PDB file of C-alpha atoms and ligand atoms in Angstrom:
ATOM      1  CA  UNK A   1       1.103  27.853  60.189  1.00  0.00           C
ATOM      2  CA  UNK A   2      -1.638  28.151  62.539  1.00  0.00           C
ATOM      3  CA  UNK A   3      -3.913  25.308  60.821  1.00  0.00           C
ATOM      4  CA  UNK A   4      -6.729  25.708  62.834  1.00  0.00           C
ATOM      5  CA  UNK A   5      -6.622  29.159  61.957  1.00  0.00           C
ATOM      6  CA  UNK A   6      -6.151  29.247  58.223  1.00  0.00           C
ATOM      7  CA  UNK A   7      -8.317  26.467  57.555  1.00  0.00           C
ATOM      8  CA  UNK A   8     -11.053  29.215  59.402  1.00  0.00           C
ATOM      9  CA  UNK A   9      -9.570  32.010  56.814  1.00  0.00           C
ATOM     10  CA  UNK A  10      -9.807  29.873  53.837  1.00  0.00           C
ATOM     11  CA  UNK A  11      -9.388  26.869  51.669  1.00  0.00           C
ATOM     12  CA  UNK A  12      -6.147  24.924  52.037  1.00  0.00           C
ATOM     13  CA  UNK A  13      -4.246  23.119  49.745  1.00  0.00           C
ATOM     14  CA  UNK A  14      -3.355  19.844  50.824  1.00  0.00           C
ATOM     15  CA  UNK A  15      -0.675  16.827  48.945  1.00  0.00           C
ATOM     16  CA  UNK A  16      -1.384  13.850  47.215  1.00  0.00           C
ATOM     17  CA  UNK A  17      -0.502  10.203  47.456  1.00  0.00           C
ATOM     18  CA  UNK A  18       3.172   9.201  48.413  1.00  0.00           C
ATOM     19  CA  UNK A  19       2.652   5.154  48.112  1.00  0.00           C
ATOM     20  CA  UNK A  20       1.865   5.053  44.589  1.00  0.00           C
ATOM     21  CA  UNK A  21       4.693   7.817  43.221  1.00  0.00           C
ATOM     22  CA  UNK A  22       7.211   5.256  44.756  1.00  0.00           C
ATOM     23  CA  UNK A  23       6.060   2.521  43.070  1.00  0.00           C
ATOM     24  CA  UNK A  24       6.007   4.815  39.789  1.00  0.00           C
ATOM     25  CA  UNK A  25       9.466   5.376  40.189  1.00  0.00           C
ATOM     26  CA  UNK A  26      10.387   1.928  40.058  1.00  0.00           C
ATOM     27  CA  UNK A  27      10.400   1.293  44.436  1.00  0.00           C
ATOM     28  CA  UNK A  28       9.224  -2.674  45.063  1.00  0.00           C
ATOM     29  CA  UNK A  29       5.968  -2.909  46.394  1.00  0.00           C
ATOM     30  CA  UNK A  30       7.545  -5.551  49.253  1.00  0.00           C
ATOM     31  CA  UNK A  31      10.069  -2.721  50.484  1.00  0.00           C
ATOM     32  CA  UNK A  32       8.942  -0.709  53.640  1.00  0.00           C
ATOM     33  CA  UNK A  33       7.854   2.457  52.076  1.00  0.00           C
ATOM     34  CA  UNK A  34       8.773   4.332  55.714  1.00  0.00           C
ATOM     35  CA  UNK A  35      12.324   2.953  56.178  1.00  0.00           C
ATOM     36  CA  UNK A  36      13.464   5.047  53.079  1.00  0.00           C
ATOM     37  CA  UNK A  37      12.756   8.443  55.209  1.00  0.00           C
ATOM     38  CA  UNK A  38      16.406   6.895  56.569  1.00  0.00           C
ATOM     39  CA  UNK A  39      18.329   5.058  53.840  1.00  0.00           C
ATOM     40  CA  UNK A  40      17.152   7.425  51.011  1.00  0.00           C
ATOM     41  CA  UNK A  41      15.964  10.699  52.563  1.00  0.00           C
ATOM     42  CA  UNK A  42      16.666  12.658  49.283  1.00  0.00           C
ATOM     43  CA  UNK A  43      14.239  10.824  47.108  1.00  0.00           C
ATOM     44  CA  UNK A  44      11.182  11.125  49.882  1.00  0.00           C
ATOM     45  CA  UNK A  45      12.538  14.954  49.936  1.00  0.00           C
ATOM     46  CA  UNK A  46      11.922  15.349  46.387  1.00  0.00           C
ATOM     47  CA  UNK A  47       8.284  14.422  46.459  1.00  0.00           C
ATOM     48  CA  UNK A  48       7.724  16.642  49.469  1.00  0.00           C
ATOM     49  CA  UNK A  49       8.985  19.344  47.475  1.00  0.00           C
ATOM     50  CA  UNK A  50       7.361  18.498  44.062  1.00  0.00           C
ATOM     51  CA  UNK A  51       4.363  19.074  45.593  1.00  0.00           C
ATOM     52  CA  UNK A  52       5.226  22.125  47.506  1.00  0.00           C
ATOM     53  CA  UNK A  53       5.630  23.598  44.779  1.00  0.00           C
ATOM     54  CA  UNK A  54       2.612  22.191  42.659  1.00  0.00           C
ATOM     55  CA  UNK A  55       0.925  24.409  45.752  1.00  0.00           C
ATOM     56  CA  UNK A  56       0.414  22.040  48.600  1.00  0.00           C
ATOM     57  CA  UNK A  57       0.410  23.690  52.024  1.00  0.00           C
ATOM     58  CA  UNK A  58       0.037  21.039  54.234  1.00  0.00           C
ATOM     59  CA  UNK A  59       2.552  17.953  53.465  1.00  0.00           C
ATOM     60  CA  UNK A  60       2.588  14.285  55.219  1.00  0.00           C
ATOM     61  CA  UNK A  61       5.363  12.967  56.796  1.00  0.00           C
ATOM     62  CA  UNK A  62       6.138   9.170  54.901  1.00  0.00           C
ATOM     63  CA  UNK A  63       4.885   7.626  57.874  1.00  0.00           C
ATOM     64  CA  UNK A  64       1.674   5.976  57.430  1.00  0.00           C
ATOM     65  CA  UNK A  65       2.662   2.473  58.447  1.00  0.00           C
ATOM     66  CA  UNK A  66       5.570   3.687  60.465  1.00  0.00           C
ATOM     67  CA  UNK A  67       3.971   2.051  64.002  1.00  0.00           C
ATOM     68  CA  UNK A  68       5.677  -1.268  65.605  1.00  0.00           C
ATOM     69  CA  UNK A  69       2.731  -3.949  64.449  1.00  0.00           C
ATOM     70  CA  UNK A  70       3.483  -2.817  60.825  1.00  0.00           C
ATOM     71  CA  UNK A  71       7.218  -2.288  61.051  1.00  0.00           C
ATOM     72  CA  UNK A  72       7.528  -5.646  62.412  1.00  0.00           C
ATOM     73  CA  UNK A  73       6.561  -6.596  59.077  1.00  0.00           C
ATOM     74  CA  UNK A  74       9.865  -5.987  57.802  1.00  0.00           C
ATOM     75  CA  UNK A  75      11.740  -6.858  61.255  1.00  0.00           C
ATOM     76  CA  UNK A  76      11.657  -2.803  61.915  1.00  0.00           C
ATOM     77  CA  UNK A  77       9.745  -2.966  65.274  1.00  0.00           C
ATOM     78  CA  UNK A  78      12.270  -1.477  67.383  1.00  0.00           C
ATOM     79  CA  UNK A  79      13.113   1.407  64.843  1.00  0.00           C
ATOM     80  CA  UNK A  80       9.417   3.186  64.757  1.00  0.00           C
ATOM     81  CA  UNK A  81      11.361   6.955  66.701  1.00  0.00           C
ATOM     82  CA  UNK A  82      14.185   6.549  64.484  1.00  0.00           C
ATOM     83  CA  UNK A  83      12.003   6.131  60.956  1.00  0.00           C
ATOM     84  CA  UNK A  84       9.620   8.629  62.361  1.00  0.00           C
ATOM     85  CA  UNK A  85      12.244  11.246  63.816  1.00  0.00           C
ATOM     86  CA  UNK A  86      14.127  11.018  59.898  1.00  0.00           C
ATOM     87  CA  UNK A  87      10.628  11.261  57.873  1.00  0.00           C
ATOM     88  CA  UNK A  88       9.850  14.595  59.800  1.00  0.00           C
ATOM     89  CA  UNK A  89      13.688  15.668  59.119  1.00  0.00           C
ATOM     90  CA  UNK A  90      12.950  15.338  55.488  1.00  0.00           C
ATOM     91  CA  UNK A  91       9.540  17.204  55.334  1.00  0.00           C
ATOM     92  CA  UNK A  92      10.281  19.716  57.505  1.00  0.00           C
ATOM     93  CA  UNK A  93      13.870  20.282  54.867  1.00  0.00           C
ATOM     94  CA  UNK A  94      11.497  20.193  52.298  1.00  0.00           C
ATOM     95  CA  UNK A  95       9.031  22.813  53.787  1.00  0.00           C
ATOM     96  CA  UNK A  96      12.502  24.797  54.693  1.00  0.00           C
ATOM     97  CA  UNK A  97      11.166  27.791  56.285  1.00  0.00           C
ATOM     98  CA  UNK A  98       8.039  28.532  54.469  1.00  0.00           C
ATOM     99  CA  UNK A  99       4.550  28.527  55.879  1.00  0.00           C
ATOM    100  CA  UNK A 100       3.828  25.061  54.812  1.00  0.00           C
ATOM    101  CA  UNK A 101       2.124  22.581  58.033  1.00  0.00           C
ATOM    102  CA  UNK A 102       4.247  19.558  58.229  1.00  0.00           C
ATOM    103  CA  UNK A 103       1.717  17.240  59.268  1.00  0.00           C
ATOM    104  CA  UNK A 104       2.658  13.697  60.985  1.00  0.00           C
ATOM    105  CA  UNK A 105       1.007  10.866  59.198  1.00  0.00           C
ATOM    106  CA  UNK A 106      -0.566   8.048  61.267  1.00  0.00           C
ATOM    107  CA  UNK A 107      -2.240   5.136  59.310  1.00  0.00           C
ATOM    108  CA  UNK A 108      -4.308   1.752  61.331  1.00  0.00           C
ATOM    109  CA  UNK A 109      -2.068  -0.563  63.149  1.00  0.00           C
ATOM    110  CA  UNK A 110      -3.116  -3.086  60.045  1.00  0.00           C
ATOM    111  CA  UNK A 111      -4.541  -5.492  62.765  1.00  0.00           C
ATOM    112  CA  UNK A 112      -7.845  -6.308  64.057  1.00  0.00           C
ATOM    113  CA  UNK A 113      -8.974  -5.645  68.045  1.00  0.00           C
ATOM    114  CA  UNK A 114      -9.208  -9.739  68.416  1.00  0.00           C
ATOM    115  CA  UNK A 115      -5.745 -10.164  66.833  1.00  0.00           C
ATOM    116  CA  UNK A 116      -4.021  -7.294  68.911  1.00  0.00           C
ATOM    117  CA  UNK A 117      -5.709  -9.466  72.073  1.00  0.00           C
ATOM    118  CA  UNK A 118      -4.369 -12.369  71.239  1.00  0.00           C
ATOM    119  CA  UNK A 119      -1.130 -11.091  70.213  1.00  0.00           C
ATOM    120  CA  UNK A 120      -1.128  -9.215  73.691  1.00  0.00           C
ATOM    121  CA  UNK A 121      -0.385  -5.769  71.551  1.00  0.00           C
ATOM    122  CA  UNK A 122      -1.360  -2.540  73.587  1.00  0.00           C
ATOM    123  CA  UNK A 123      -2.558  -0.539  70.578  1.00  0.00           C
ATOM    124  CA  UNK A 124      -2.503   2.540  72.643  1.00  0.00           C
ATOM    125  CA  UNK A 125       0.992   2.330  73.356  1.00  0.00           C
ATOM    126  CA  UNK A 126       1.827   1.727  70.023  1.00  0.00           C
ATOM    127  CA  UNK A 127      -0.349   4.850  68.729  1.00  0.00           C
ATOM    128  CA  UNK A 128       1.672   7.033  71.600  1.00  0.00           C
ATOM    129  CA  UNK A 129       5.095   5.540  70.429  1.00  0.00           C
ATOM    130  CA  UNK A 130       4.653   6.957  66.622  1.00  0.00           C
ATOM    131  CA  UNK A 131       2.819   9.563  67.589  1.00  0.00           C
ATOM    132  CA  UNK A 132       5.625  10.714  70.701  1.00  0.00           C
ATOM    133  CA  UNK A 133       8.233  10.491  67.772  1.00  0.00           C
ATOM    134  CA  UNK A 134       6.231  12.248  65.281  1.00  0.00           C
ATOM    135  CA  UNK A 135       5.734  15.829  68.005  1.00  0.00           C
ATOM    136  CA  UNK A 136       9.022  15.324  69.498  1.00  0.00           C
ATOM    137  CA  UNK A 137      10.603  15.592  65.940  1.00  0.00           C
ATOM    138  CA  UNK A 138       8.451  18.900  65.624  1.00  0.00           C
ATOM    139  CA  UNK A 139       5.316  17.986  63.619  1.00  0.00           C
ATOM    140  CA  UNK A 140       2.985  21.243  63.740  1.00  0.00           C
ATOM    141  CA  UNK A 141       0.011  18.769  63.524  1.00  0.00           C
ATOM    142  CA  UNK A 142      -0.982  14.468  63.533  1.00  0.00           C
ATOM    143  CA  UNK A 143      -2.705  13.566  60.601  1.00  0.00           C
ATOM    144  CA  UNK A 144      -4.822  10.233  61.846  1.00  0.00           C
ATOM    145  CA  UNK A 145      -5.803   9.047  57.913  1.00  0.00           C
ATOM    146  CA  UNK A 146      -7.405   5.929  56.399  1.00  0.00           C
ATOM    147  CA  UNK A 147      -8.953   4.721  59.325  1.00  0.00           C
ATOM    148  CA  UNK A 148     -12.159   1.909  58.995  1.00  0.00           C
ATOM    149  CA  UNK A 149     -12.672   1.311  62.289  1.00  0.00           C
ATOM    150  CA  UNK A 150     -14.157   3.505  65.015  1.00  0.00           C
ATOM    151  CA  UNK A 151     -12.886   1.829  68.017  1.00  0.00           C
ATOM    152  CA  UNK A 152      -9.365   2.072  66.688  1.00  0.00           C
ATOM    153  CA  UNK A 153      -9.098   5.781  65.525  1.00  0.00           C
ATOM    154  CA  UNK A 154     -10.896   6.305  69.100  1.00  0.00           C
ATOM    155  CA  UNK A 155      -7.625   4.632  70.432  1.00  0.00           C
ATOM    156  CA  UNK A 156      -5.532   6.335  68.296  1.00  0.00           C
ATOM    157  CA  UNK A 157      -7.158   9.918  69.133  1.00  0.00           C
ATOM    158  CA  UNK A 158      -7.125   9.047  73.130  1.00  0.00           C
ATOM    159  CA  UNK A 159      -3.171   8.060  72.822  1.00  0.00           C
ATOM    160  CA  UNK A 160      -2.649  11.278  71.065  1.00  0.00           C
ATOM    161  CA  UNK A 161      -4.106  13.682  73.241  1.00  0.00           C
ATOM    162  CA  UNK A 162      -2.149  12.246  76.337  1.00  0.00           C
ATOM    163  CA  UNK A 163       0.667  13.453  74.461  1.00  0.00           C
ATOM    164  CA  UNK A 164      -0.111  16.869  73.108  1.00  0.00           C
ATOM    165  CA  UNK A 165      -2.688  19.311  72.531  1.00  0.00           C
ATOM    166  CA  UNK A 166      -1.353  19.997  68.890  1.00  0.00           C
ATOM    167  CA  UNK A 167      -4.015  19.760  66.540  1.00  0.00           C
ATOM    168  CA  UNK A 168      -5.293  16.649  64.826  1.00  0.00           C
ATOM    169  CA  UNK A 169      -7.127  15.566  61.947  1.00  0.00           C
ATOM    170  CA  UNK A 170      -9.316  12.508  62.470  1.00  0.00           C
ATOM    171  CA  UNK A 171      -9.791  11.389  59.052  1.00  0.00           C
ATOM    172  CA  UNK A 172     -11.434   7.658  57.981  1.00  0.00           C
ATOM    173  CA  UNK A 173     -11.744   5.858  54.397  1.00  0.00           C
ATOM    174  CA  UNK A 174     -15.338   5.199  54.460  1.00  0.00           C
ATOM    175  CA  UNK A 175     -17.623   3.932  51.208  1.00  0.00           C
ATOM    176  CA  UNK A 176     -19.845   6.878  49.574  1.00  0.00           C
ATOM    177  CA  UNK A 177     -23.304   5.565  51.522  1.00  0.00           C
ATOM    178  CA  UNK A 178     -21.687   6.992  54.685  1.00  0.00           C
ATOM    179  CA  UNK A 179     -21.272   3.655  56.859  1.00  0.00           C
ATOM    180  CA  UNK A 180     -17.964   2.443  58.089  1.00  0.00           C
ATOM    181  CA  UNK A 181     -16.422  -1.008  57.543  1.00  0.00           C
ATOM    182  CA  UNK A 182     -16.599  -1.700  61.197  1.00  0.00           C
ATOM    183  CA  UNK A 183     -20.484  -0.896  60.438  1.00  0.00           C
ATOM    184  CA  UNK A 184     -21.017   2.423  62.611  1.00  0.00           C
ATOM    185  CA  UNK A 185     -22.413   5.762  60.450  1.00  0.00           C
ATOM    186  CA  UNK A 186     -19.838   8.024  59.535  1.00  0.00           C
ATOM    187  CA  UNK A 187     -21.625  11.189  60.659  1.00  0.00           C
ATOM    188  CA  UNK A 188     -22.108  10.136  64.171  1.00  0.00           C
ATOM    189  CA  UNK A 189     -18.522   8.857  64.661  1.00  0.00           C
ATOM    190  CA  UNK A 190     -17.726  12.565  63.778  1.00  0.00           C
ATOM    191  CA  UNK A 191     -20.443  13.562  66.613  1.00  0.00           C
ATOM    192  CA  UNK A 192     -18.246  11.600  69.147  1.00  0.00           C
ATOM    193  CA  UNK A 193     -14.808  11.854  68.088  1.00  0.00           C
ATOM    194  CA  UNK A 194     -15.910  15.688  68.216  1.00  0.00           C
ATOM    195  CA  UNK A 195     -17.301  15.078  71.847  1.00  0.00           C
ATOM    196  CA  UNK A 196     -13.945  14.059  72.688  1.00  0.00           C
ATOM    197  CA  UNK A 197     -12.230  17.101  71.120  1.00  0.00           C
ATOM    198  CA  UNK A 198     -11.299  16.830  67.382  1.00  0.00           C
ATOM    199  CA  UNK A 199     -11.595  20.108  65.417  1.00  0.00           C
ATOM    200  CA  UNK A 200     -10.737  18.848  62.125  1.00  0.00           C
ATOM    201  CA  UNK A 201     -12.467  15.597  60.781  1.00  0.00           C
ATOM    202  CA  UNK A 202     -12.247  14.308  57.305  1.00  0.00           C
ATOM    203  CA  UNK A 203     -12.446  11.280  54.778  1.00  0.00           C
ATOM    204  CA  UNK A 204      -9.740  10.090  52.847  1.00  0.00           C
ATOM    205  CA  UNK A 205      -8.852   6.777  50.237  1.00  0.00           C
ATOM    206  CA  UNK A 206     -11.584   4.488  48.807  1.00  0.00           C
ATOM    207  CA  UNK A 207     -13.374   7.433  46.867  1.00  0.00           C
ATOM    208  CA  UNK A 208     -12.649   9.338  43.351  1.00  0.00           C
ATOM    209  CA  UNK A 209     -13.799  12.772  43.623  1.00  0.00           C
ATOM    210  CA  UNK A 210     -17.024  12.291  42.076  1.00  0.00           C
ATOM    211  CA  UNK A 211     -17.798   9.760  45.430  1.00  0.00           C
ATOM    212  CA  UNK A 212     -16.566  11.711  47.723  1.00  0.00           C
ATOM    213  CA  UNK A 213     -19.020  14.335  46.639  1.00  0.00           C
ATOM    214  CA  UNK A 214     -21.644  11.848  47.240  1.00  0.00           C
ATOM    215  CA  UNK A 215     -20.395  10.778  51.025  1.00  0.00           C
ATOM    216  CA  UNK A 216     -20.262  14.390  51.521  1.00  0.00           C
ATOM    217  CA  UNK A 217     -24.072  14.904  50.898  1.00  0.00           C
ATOM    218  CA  UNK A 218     -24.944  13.158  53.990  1.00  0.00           C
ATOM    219  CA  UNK A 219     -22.315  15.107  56.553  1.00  0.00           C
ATOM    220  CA  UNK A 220     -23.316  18.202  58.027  1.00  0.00           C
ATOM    221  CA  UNK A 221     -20.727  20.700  56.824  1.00  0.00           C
ATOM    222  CA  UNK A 222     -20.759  22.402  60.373  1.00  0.00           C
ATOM    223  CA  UNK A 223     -17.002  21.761  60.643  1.00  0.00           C
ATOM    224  CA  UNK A 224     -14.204  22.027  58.675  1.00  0.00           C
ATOM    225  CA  UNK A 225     -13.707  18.858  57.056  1.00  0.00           C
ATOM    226  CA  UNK A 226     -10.626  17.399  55.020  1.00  0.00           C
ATOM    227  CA  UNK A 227     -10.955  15.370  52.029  1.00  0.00           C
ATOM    228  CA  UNK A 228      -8.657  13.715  49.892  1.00  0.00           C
ATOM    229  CA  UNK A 229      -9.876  11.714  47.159  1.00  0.00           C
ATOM    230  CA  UNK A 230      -8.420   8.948  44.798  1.00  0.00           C
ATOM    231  CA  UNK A 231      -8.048   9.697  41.110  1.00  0.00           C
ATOM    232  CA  UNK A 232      -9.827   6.900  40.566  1.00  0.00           C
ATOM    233  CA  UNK A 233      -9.332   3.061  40.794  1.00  0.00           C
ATOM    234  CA  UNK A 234      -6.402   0.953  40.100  1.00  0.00           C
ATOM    235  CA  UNK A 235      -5.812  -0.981  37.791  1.00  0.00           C
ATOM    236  CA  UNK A 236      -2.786  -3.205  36.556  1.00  0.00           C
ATOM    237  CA  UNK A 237      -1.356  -2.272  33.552  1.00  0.00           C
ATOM    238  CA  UNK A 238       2.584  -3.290  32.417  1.00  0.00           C
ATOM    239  CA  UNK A 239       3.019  -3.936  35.889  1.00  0.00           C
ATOM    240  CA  UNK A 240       2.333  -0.926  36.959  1.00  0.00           C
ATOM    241  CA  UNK A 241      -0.978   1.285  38.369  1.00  0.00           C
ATOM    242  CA  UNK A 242      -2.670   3.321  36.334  1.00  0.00           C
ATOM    243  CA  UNK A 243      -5.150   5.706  37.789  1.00  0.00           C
ATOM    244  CA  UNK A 244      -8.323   6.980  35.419  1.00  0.00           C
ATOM    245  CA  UNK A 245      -8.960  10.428  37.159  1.00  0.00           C
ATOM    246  CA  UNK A 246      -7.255  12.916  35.223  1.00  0.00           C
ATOM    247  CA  UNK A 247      -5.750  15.615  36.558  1.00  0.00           C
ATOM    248  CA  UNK A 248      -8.522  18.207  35.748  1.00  0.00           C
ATOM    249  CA  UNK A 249     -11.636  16.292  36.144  1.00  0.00           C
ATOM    250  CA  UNK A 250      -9.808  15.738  39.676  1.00  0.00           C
ATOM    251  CA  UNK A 251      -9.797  19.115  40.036  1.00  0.00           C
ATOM    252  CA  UNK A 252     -13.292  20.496  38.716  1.00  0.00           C
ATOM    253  CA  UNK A 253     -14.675  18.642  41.950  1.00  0.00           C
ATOM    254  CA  UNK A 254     -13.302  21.363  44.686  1.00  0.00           C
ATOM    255  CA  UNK A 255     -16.108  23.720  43.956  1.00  0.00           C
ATOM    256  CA  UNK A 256     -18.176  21.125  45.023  1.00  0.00           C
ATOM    257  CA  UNK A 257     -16.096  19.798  47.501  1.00  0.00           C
ATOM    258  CA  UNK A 258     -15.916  22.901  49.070  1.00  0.00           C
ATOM    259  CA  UNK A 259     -19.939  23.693  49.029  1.00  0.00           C
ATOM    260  CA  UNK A 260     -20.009  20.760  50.987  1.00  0.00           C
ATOM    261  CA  UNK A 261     -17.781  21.627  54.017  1.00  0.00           C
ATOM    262  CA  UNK A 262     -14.090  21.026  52.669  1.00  0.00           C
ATOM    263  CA  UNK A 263     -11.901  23.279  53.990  1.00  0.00           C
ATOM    264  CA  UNK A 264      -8.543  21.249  53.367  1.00  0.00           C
ATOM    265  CA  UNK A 265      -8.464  19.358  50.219  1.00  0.00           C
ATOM    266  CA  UNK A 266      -5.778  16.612  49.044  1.00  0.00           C
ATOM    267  CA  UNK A 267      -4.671  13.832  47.533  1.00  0.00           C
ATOM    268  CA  UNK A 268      -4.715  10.192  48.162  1.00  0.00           C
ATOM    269  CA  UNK A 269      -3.830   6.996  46.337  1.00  0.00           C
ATOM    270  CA  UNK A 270      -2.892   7.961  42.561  1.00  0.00           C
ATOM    271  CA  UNK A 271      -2.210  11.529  42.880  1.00  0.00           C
ATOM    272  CA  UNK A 272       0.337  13.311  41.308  1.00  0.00           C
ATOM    273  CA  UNK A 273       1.692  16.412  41.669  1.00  0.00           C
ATOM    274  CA  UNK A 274       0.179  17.554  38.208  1.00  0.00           C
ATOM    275  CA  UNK A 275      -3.434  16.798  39.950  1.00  0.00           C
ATOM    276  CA  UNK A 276      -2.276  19.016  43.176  1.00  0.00           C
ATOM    277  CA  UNK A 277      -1.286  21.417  40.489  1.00  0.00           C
ATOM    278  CA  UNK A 278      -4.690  21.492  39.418  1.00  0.00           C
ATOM    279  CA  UNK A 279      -6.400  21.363  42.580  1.00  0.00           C
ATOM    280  CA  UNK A 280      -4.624  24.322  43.588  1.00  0.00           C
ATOM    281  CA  UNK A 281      -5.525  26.433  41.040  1.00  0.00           C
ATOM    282  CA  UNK A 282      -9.139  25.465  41.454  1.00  0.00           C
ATOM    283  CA  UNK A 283      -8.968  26.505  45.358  1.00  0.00           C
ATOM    284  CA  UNK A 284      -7.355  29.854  44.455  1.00  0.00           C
ATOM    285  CA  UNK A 285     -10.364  30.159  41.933  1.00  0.00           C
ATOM    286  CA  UNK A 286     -12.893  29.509  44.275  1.00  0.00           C
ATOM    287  CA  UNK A 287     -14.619  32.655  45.622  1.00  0.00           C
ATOM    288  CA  UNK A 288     -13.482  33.504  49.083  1.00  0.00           C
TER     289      UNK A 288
HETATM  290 ZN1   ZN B 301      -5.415   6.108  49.528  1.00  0.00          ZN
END
């Protein structure tokens, strides 16, 4: 799939969270959600495919913290091509040969710009290291999500575009007033990350639907945008997550969504495939 292209032609269908379905089915929230692309490849399959076939057209790779700062976490460092190359083998065997985008996913480094100095981390090489992995594998697209910081996702975008012109989604977790953590307004960090050549911006994580509406307000829709909204906030129940955005009322926000510029909508933290199930309907109901 074109992305680019379709996005242009209509709304797309995006999927929903991958984190918190892990931790549903019973995976320990210590365990390095990435490394099981490798050691169990069939369960990360089966969520790909659960929500191909709730109607999601665009898929993540598992990969969100799949960089060398973060894998070094778990003493991973040195395996960030071989995690990456095996969580793109599994999407792209999910997708199989249908027009789905396999999208790579590329989350923050997890560390600040004064740590990564005095730590005497490059984070440009380690952006180009994930995202080398990620294209070489055979991504049709990076997916740069849940980004707070400008400077960073600059970084990340720069290191990415010295690798391929494949097309990228810029995409930061930013509060419904419209200013980022690291303090700059959300609508002119799209003005320069489009200066330096993003088509597709977005938001992602930190917002319910109903928020995201709100941030939304105070973009100009003059580009497609991606959004993908939380079902809500977590909270700890039996030891597990529990999300209060039901499936519907997840769904009942695309019209407005849309109206305001969304042109791929998705999932993020606490959705399920019944809520992509939903959304996709609601798309397909939307007039074209
Ligand atoms: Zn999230």
């Amino acid at each position: 799939m074109d992305l680019l292209d379709e996005l242009e032609k209509r709304v797309v269908c995006g999927d929903g969270a991958m984190g918190t379905l892990l931790l549903d089915d019973g995976v320990r929230m210590s365990r390095c959600f990435e490394e099981l692309c490798v050691s169990e490849p069939e369960r990360i399959q089966k969520i790909h495919e659960s929500y191909i076939t709730a109607g999601a057209r665009v898929i993540e790779t598992n990969t969100f913290g799949a960089n060398a700062v973060r894998l070094q976490r778990f003493g991973m460092e040195e395996r960030v091509s071989e995690i990456n190359r095996a969580a793109v083998a599994v999407a792209k065997s999910a997708a199989r040969n249908r027009d789905i985008c396999v999208a790579g996913c590329v989350g923050p480094l997890g560390i600040t710009a004064r740590d990564a100095a005095a730590r005497g981390i490059d984070r440009a090489r380690c952006f180009r290291e994930q995202i080398t992995a990620l294209l070489e594998a055979g991504v049709d697209a990076i997916f740069l999500e849940t980004f707070t910081d400008f400077d960073e996702i600059e970084i990340a975008l720069r290191a990415k575009k010295t690798v391929s012109e494949a097309p990228e989604i810029c995409s930061f977790a930013c509060r419904p007033d419209g200013r980022l953590r690291c303090g700059a307004i959300l609508g002119e960090a799209f003005n320069r990350l489009r200066e330096m050549g993003a088509k597709i911006l977005g938001v992602n994580c930190m917002n319910d639907p109903a928020e995201m509406v709100v941030l939304l307000r105070q973009l100009p829709a003059e580009f497609p945008l991606a959004v993908y909204p939380t079902a809500g906030r977590p909270r700890l129940r039996d030891d597990r997550f529990h999300y209060d955005v039901a499936p519907q009322s997840f769904a009942d926000a695309a019209r407005d969504l849309v109206a305001k510029g969304a042109r791929l909508v998705g999932g993020c933290c606490g959705t399920t495939p019944a809520h992509i199930t939903a959304l996709g309907s609601a798309i397909a109901n939307l007039p074209s």
